[in-house]
Amino acid sequence: MTRVLTLLLAALLALPIAAEAQKPIKVGMPMPLSGPPALFGEPATKGAQMYIDEINAKGGVLGRKIELLTRDSKADANEAVRVARELILKENVDFLVGTLTSAEGPAVSVVAKENKIVFIAPIPKTDQLTAADKLHPYVFRVAANTTMEGRSAAEIVAKWPVTRIGTIAFDYAYGQDVTRAFVEHIKKVKPSVQIVDQQWPKLGEQDYNPFINAQMAKKPEAVVSSIWGGFFVTFSKQAKALGYFDALKYNFIGLGEAGSPETTKSMGADYPTGIWGNSYDAFYWEDNPGAHKDYTARISKYLKDQYPSSWAIQGYIGMQFLVEAIKKANSTDSDKVAKALLGLTIDTPIGKQTLREKDHQANRGQLYGKTAKDAKYPFSIMKPVTYVDPTKFMD
Amino acid sequence: MKTLSRVPWALLVFAAAFFVPAAGSRYYTFLANDVVIWALFATSLNLLVGYTGLVSFGHAAYFGIGAYTTGILMKKVGVPFLLAFPAAGVVAGLFALVFGFFCVRLTRIYFAMLTLAFAQIVWAICFKWNEVTGGEQGMPEIPYPDFGWLERVAAWLPIVGGYRTSDYFYFLTLVLVAVCLWLLRRVVGSPFGRMLTAIRENPERAEFIGVNVRRYELAAFVVAGAFAGLAGGLFGIFNRGVFPDFAYWTKSSEVLIMTLLGGMGTFIGPALGALALIWLNQQIVSYTQYWPLILGTILIVLLFVFPGGIAGAVESAARRLRRRRQVA
Amino acid sequence: MPDLSFVFAQSLSGLTAAMFLFLIASGLSLIFGVLRVLNFAHGSFYMLGAYSAYQIVQWLGTGPVSFWVAAFGAAAGVALLGGIVERFLFQRLYGKEELYHLLFTYALVLVLGDVAKVLWGTQQKSLSRPPGLTGALSLFGATIPHYNLFIILLGPAIALGFWFALQRTRAGRFIRAAALDRETLGALGVNVNALYTGVFVLASFLGGLGGALITPMRAIVPGMDTEVIVEAFVVVVIGGLGSFWGTFLGALIYGQVLSFGILFFPRFSIFSIFALMAAVLIIRPWGLLGKPLK
């Protein structure tokens, strides 16, 4: 009788624990799902969701399933704060993974800090997010930052047989920071370089003709651009029509992921094939660690697209870090997970990634390559495409 | 029926609002805080739109200026909230004076377009002036006002103690916004306010009886701008950061929609509109990314069916009830 | 002293931008002149024209005429949409305050923007220049793409065609009369409502056509509706709300200011559009060729 009672008591005591264990781990994901940045935000949420679906299929993490709650931050810092608060205080999410723009990231970082919730940023590149005066235990970034991007470009351009270089970038934090990082580094690596022209169209410019003409008049031998997304499409269509790329002999590097499959795919024959570009991911990357092929097959199936987006991987890697940290900490308590994230190295589809202890920044390099036509695809690709390891650029 | 109107509704709502942190979750405190600040912002706009008949597309400029003033003073210069908050109103009011001077010389659509142009110029300055405003990245982490003195008060009045900083800020916002709304109510009810209404109904007649219409309109513009600035000062702290999009035309359109949604014809309308829009936004954004579609549809329905907004609909329903009672 | 070919290239850039803007702004100006409404949704029609043209090209493939068929088809589709919106929704608001018209058009912007998002998603789209206009010619050392030349010539062609229609045809006379005095026109037995619908349809056609024709030169992305509407407003304000040639002149001036502005004020292009609008509204609010609004 006592044994039955003891067992019953144990069962009753275990019930709340069991109930607790069944509650899903909630992750909030504020991302722009409307407006121009939705181009990146939407695939990132899908990449995150795919990873979560896979983990849940294997039984979840610590015996619990993960639930992703996405919210449209509208690329507005105020809206991002609102949805972050709603996610934390109303939906009681355990963690936040998200934001895209350079204003959203730092804004949500403050909310995360005050609520002591781990916040992983998969896309914002602004140095501000992990700068010494803004860093706190709960913020982490798995995107590249402007310093890494600018310097990687400098290393590549230094190898070109050119000395007169021009830059073109949007006149706001991202464009200014990447350009500055490039200029500072190339002067170190190749002192003979002269910056002969700098163009600063406003963010969201639709008519680049005046800037293109002005730049061509200075006759640079190479140009470094950080014009991104749909704006790059607009810019390069106009530039190509004016003979800009021909004049540069295609010594042009398009940072801001101008080499991404989305961009080359959407432009088709209009793409200025022969320029250099970078991208977070490329489904055609052959010379890659084995995990990439598998990932590409899965994301292609998930997105129902034989040429899947290159932005999904950022959401995917963001979630990977989170889940691995939860496993390592054996807990969903943000303080423990934050500690577990420091210095954490994981295997991602692009290789090993480590979140540095000193600034919570991952060594997220990007794929760089010169674009060329390829018979296998109806659009240009970067060929050969190399992953540029940024570890030496990060300080 | 008469006894109902004698009840000091405003006072009751104000008192009840203090219980939100105790009764509701933290989330509802933030929601209430959001609504209260926007209620002030929308009511300040209504001084222009509803009472003076001047439709401004750029009211967010003053909201943004107020936010940056308080933010810069508190974060970069270390000025205490006691000074930084009124400074928001003063600086915003000054800008309203300068911009308003040019705007009130125009009417109708030209007025509206110039307010928009000035607001976008303010936005552009905030976006570009990296050294002062932080540029596109804004100024995250504006410090909360110092609530240390409340802890000392809590020693002999324990009910005051034991709340979080964000709750204290909510109480502070409640008090400040209540005072501002009370002031605005006085303005609206004063001879000055009644003259504004006369100007809205027929500017030529007002001119005819010797009223300097432009001066009245400018005064209204400045008062509206100043109170929008105060709302902005509070919002920068609430939002944990000040960003250039505080002055962007989308914020101006948001507050204009609130004013319409709640009803431009009454004093309390815009505040109701703020409550409705913020609550709706939160509800819908949790389910779908197509908030603009829903908002647009609501607006269209509103324009055709309830042009008086929520307050207007409530008023006409109340009127109909009263008539039925009288007949019965 | 900047060299001649550069100056020439910049002024041609300005001209191309101007003619595009004119194409779009003319519809806006028409609606304002006749209906006295500032139609925020005009940018949405522009965007829908672009997306529709893209869609039609997807269906037809890239044959020699598919682009032109797509452009015309898109413009016609948008015109139809404009007509429906005007006839069944907008007309109900005519007696009411101006604010309601503005808010209605703004609500349309919200709705149509999301409709485009539902139909075409958030990824950017792009169309190539039509075969036959893919080359460029070299003049005074500057490269001028043929397509740009086409737009530069199309602008004045449409302006002249319009002007002719407004001055010489019966419908044109009615439109001008409606702009001056709607009530009298109605009293004279003209079906003013039908006229208004017609004007809206025509303006939407122009907006949609502008959107379709700009696709070889710009990406088709969400947000293109609000981008263009502000520029179009500025152009109309500079020239004078309601003045047709004013819009043309405004577009020309704006195009050149943009082109050369970046040389004198290189990092202030973010201000140029609003500073210009503010300057015109302060100094001469009815624009260069407009008449003071009563």
Short mmCIF file of C-alpha atoms in Angstrom, two decimals, chain A residues 33-36 38-39 42-43 72 171 176 199-202 204-207 209-211 213-214 217 229-231 233-234 237-238 241-243 262-263 266-267 270, chain C residues 3 6 9-10 13 17 117 121-129 136 143-145 148 215-219 221-223 227 231 258-259 262-263 266-270:
data_model
loop_
_atom_site.label_atom_id
_atom_site.label_comp_id
_atom_site.label_asym_id
_atom_site.label_seq_id
_atom_site.Cartn_x
_atom_site.Cartn_y
_atom_site.Cartn_z
CA LEU A 33 8.55 41.74 -43.23
CA SER A 34 7.41 44.81 -45.16
CA GLY A 35 9.20 47.47 -47.12
CA PRO A 36 12.54 47.10 -48.95
CA ALA A 38 11.74 42.54 -46.24
CA LEU A 39 13.83 41.17 -49.08
CA GLU A 42 11.55 37.21 -44.84
CA PRO A 43 14.02 34.52 -45.97
CA ASP A 72 7.01 42.43 -38.46
CA ASP A 171 25.27 58.21 -47.19
CA GLN A 176 30.00 55.28 -44.34
CA GLN A 199 30.04 59.19 -54.37
CA TRP A 200 27.37 59.33 -51.70
CA PRO A 201 23.86 58.84 -53.01
CA LYS A 202 21.18 59.10 -50.37
CA GLY A 204 17.04 54.67 -51.26
CA GLU A 205 18.12 56.69 -54.28
CA GLN A 206 16.25 55.77 -57.45
CA ASP A 207 18.22 57.77 -59.99
CA ASN A 209 22.72 58.58 -63.30
CA PRO A 210 24.21 61.82 -61.94
CA PHE A 211 26.44 59.86 -59.54
CA ASN A 213 28.43 60.27 -64.61
CA ALA A 214 30.32 62.14 -61.91
CA ALA A 217 34.41 61.69 -65.11
CA GLY A 229 19.36 44.85 -52.36
CA GLY A 230 16.89 46.22 -54.87
CA PHE A 231 18.89 49.44 -54.98
CA VAL A 233 19.61 46.27 -59.15
CA THR A 234 18.50 49.80 -59.99
CA LYS A 237 20.99 48.66 -64.62
CA GLN A 238 21.52 52.36 -64.98
CA ALA A 241 23.45 51.34 -69.77
CA LEU A 242 25.94 54.18 -69.38
CA GLY A 243 28.96 51.97 -69.98
CA GLU A 262 18.84 36.68 -55.43
CA THR A 263 20.41 39.65 -57.13
CA SER A 266 16.42 38.79 -60.53
CA MET A 267 18.53 40.65 -63.05
CA ASP A 270 21.05 42.66 -67.13
CA ASP C 3 34.66 69.28 -69.40
CA PHE C 6 30.52 65.60 -68.54
CA ALA C 9 26.04 63.77 -69.79
CA GLN C 10 24.72 65.25 -66.55
CA SER C 13 20.62 62.43 -67.05
CA ALA C 17 14.80 61.75 -64.93
CA LYS C 117 3.04 42.19 -51.56
CA GLY C 121 6.09 38.90 -52.62
CA THR C 122 8.95 40.91 -51.24
CA GLN C 123 11.78 39.83 -53.53
CA GLN C 124 12.91 42.35 -56.11
CA LYS C 125 11.96 41.95 -59.73
CA SER C 126 13.57 43.30 -62.84
CA LEU C 127 12.77 43.70 -66.52
CA SER C 128 15.25 44.23 -69.30
CA ARG C 129 15.15 46.91 -71.91
CA ALA C 136 23.56 53.42 -76.83
CA THR C 143 27.15 57.77 -73.70
CA ILE C 144 23.39 58.00 -74.15
CA PRO C 145 21.45 54.76 -73.94
CA ASN C 148 16.93 57.05 -72.26
CA THR C 215 11.04 48.92 -65.24
CA PRO C 216 14.05 48.61 -67.57
CA MET C 217 15.78 51.28 -65.52
CA ARG C 218 14.82 50.45 -61.98
CA ALA C 219 14.16 47.47 -59.78
CA VAL C 221 10.46 46.52 -55.15
CA PRO C 222 8.04 47.08 -52.30
CA GLY C 223 8.21 50.70 -51.24
CA GLU C 227 9.31 56.75 -53.11
CA GLU C 231 9.04 63.41 -56.02
CA LEU C 258 19.19 66.74 -58.97
CA SER C 259 21.83 66.22 -61.60
CA ILE C 262 25.29 66.53 -56.30
CA LEU C 263 28.27 68.41 -57.69
CA PRO C 266 27.61 66.36 -52.70
CA ARG C 267 26.28 64.94 -49.47
CA PHE C 268 23.03 66.76 -49.19
CA SER C 269 20.95 65.00 -51.80
CA ILE C 270 18.74 63.73 -49.00
#
